Amino acid sequence: MSDIKVFVQEPSGSNTPVDAPTDMGLNLMEVLKASGYPIAATCGGMALCATCHIEVLSDHELPPPSDDEGYMLDSLPAITDHSRLSCQIKVLPNLDGLVVKLGAGE
Ligand code: FES
């Protein structure tokens, strides 16, 4: 079992570690949801609902957004250069130490 840790920045400013398995084909939305974070994910991870919107605070190299993800992000009222849809981010070893904030810009 190979786990990495990602960190969720809470409204208080503290970072909560979340264990994320890299060998189960999960995406970040699934991991955050399974850890109890209130992500509606009404589209089931199809880049269609944007309820899994996060802001990436660490400087990890992530694959660029797909056209679908970019289109959804553009439709949100307030996004930053670091906004992503967590359902479109695969949990891979290179995400170890990633820091995100949930629901950024909403
Ligand atoms: S879960 Fe709907 S866009 Fe990510």
PDB file of C-alpha atoms and ligand atoms in Angstrom:
ATOM      1  CA  MET A   1       0.000   0.000   0.000  1.00  0.00           C
ATOM      2  CA  SER A   2       1.581   3.247  -1.022  1.00  0.00           C
ATOM      3  CA  ASP A   3       0.114   6.296   0.600  1.00  0.00           C
ATOM      4  CA  ILE A   4       0.939   9.918   0.222  1.00  0.00           C
ATOM      5  CA  LYS A   5      -0.243  12.813   2.311  1.00  0.00           C
ATOM      6  CA  VAL A   6      -2.056  15.797   0.998  1.00  0.00           C
ATOM      7  CA  PHE A   7      -2.923  18.711   3.256  1.00  0.00           C
ATOM      8  CA  VAL A   8      -6.170  20.625   3.454  1.00  0.00           C
ATOM      9  CA  GLN A   9      -5.912  24.184   4.648  1.00  0.00           C
ATOM     10  CA  GLU A  10      -8.773  24.767   7.051  1.00  0.00           C
ATOM     11  CA  PRO A  11     -10.518  28.145   7.414  1.00  0.00           C
ATOM     12  CA  SER A  12      -8.494  28.601  10.615  1.00  0.00           C
ATOM     13  CA  GLY A  13      -5.311  28.478   8.543  1.00  0.00           C
ATOM     14  CA  SER A  14      -4.056  25.147   9.897  1.00  0.00           C
ATOM     15  CA  ASN A  15      -3.280  22.285   7.537  1.00  0.00           C
ATOM     16  CA  THR A  16      -4.953  18.918   8.072  1.00  0.00           C
ATOM     17  CA  PRO A  17      -3.092  15.896   6.664  1.00  0.00           C
ATOM     18  CA  VAL A  18      -5.142  13.453   4.608  1.00  0.00           C
ATOM     19  CA  ASP A  19      -3.821  10.019   3.676  1.00  0.00           C
ATOM     20  CA  ALA A  20      -4.243   9.271  -0.003  1.00  0.00           C
ATOM     21  CA  PRO A  21      -3.534   5.875  -1.583  1.00  0.00           C
ATOM     22  CA  THR A  22      -1.770   6.158  -4.934  1.00  0.00           C
ATOM     23  CA  ASP A  23      -2.460   2.634  -6.125  1.00  0.00           C
ATOM     24  CA  MET A  24      -6.253   2.672  -6.345  1.00  0.00           C
ATOM     25  CA  GLY A  25      -6.826   4.921  -9.335  1.00  0.00           C
ATOM     26  CA  LEU A  26      -8.518   7.549  -7.191  1.00  0.00           C
ATOM     27  CA  ASN A  27      -8.827  11.214  -7.910  1.00  0.00           C
ATOM     28  CA  LEU A  28      -8.377  13.924  -5.331  1.00  0.00           C
ATOM     29  CA  MET A  29     -12.115  14.633  -5.017  1.00  0.00           C
ATOM     30  CA  GLU A  30     -12.748  11.002  -4.051  1.00  0.00           C
ATOM     31  CA  VAL A  31     -10.015  11.095  -1.423  1.00  0.00           C
ATOM     32  CA  LEU A  32     -11.240  14.381   0.082  1.00  0.00           C
ATOM     33  CA  LYS A  33     -14.841  13.206   0.110  1.00  0.00           C
ATOM     34  CA  ALA A  34     -13.866   9.902   1.723  1.00  0.00           C
ATOM     35  CA  SER A  35     -12.065  11.891   4.400  1.00  0.00           C
ATOM     36  CA  GLY A  36     -15.300  13.652   5.304  1.00  0.00           C
ATOM     37  CA  TYR A  37     -14.942  16.926   3.466  1.00  0.00           C
ATOM     38  CA  PRO A  38     -18.297  18.253   2.260  1.00  0.00           C
ATOM     39  CA  ILE A  39     -17.899  18.023  -1.491  1.00  0.00           C
ATOM     40  CA  ALA A  40     -21.210  17.462  -3.263  1.00  0.00           C
ATOM     41  CA  ALA A  41     -19.604  16.081  -6.438  1.00  0.00           C
ATOM     42  CA  THR A  42     -23.034  15.942  -8.023  1.00  0.00           C
ATOM     43  CA  CYS A  43     -21.619  15.107 -11.439  1.00  0.00           C
ATOM     44  CA  GLY A  44     -19.689  12.151 -10.057  1.00  0.00           C
ATOM     45  CA  GLY A  45     -16.339  13.437 -11.198  1.00  0.00           C
ATOM     46  CA  MET A  46     -17.145  14.345 -14.800  1.00  0.00           C
ATOM     47  CA  ALA A  47     -15.908  17.959 -14.646  1.00  0.00           C
ATOM     48  CA  LEU A  48     -19.506  19.155 -14.947  1.00  0.00           C
ATOM     49  CA  CYS A  49     -20.598  20.493 -11.558  1.00  0.00           C
ATOM     50  CA  ALA A  50     -17.553  22.343 -10.179  1.00  0.00           C
ATOM     51  CA  THR A  51     -18.561  21.531  -6.588  1.00  0.00           C
ATOM     52  CA  CYS A  52     -15.145  19.890  -6.174  1.00  0.00           C
ATOM     53  CA  HIS A  53     -13.382  23.184  -6.861  1.00  0.00           C
ATOM     54  CA  ILE A  54     -10.138  23.613  -4.926  1.00  0.00           C
ATOM     55  CA  GLU A  55      -7.267  26.021  -4.877  1.00  0.00           C
ATOM     56  CA  VAL A  56      -3.789  24.497  -5.020  1.00  0.00           C
ATOM     57  CA  LEU A  57      -1.591  26.356  -2.545  1.00  0.00           C
ATOM     58  CA  SER A  58       1.667  24.412  -2.906  1.00  0.00           C
ATOM     59  CA  ASP A  59       3.824  24.683  -6.014  1.00  0.00           C
ATOM     60  CA  HIS A  60       3.466  21.110  -7.247  1.00  0.00           C
ATOM     61  CA  GLU A  61       3.667  20.542 -10.980  1.00  0.00           C
ATOM     62  CA  LEU A  62       0.211  19.349 -11.983  1.00  0.00           C
ATOM     63  CA  PRO A  63      -0.930  18.381 -15.453  1.00  0.00           C
ATOM     64  CA  PRO A  64      -2.701  21.346 -17.055  1.00  0.00           C
ATOM     65  CA  PRO A  65      -6.511  21.377 -16.988  1.00  0.00           C
ATOM     66  CA  SER A  66      -8.292  19.626 -19.833  1.00  0.00           C
ATOM     67  CA  ASP A  67     -10.576  21.710 -22.044  1.00  0.00           C
ATOM     68  CA  ASP A  68     -13.594  20.496 -20.058  1.00  0.00           C
ATOM     69  CA  GLU A  69     -12.014  21.418 -16.748  1.00  0.00           C
ATOM     70  CA  GLY A  70     -10.877  24.794 -18.036  1.00  0.00           C
ATOM     71  CA  TYR A  71     -14.345  25.571 -19.352  1.00  0.00           C
ATOM     72  CA  MET A  72     -15.956  24.730 -15.995  1.00  0.00           C
ATOM     73  CA  LEU A  73     -13.390  26.775 -14.076  1.00  0.00           C
ATOM     74  CA  ASP A  74     -14.008  29.755 -16.343  1.00  0.00           C
ATOM     75  CA  SER A  75     -17.707  29.585 -15.508  1.00  0.00           C
ATOM     76  CA  LEU A  76     -17.096  30.019 -11.773  1.00  0.00           C
ATOM     77  CA  PRO A  77     -17.646  33.459 -10.284  1.00  0.00           C
ATOM     78  CA  ALA A  78     -14.188  33.842  -8.773  1.00  0.00           C
ATOM     79  CA  ILE A  79     -11.216  31.705  -9.638  1.00  0.00           C
ATOM     80  CA  THR A  80      -7.516  32.130  -9.238  1.00  0.00           C
ATOM     81  CA  ASP A  81      -4.587  30.868 -11.297  1.00  0.00           C
ATOM     82  CA  HIS A  82      -4.424  28.007  -8.827  1.00  0.00           C
ATOM     83  CA  SER A  83      -8.029  26.894  -9.111  1.00  0.00           C
ATOM     84  CA  ARG A  84      -8.653  23.300 -10.160  1.00  0.00           C
ATOM     85  CA  LEU A  85     -11.392  20.705 -10.136  1.00  0.00           C
ATOM     86  CA  SER A  86     -10.201  18.079  -7.685  1.00  0.00           C
ATOM     87  CA  CYS A  87     -12.043  15.303  -9.534  1.00  0.00           C
ATOM     88  CA  GLN A  88      -9.707  15.874 -12.478  1.00  0.00           C
ATOM     89  CA  ILE A  89      -6.531  15.428 -10.445  1.00  0.00           C
ATOM     90  CA  LYS A  90      -5.303  11.869 -10.214  1.00  0.00           C
ATOM     91  CA  VAL A  91      -3.717  10.832  -6.934  1.00  0.00           C
ATOM     92  CA  LEU A  92      -0.160   9.929  -7.902  1.00  0.00           C
ATOM     93  CA  PRO A  93       3.068   9.780  -5.881  1.00  0.00           C
ATOM     94  CA  ASN A  94       4.169  13.182  -7.162  1.00  0.00           C
ATOM     95  CA  LEU A  95       1.300  14.821  -5.265  1.00  0.00           C
ATOM     96  CA  ASP A  96       2.900  13.996  -1.918  1.00  0.00           C
ATOM     97  CA  GLY A  97       2.782  17.102   0.271  1.00  0.00           C
ATOM     98  CA  LEU A  98       0.212  18.897  -1.885  1.00  0.00           C
ATOM     99  CA  VAL A  99      -1.617  21.674  -0.042  1.00  0.00           C
ATOM    100  CA  VAL A 100      -5.117  22.631  -1.145  1.00  0.00           C
ATOM    101  CA  LYS A 101      -7.954  24.814   0.029  1.00  0.00           C
ATOM    102  CA  LEU A 102     -11.519  23.696  -0.611  1.00  0.00           C
ATOM    103  CA  GLY A 103     -14.174  25.651  -2.399  1.00  0.00           C
ATOM    104  CA  ALA A 104     -11.852  28.472  -3.329  1.00  0.00           C
ATOM    105  CA  GLY A 105     -13.501  31.407  -4.995  1.00  0.00           C
ATOM    106  CA  GLU A 106     -17.077  30.399  -4.248  1.00  0.00           C
TER     107      GLU A 106
HETATM  108  S1  FES B   1     -17.113  16.373  -9.109  1.00  0.00           S
HETATM  109 FE1  FES B   1     -18.244  17.559 -10.487  1.00  0.00          FE
HETATM  110  S2  FES B   1     -16.739  18.785 -11.405  1.00  0.00           S
HETATM  111 FE2  FES B   1     -15.597  17.551 -10.051  1.00  0.00          FE
END
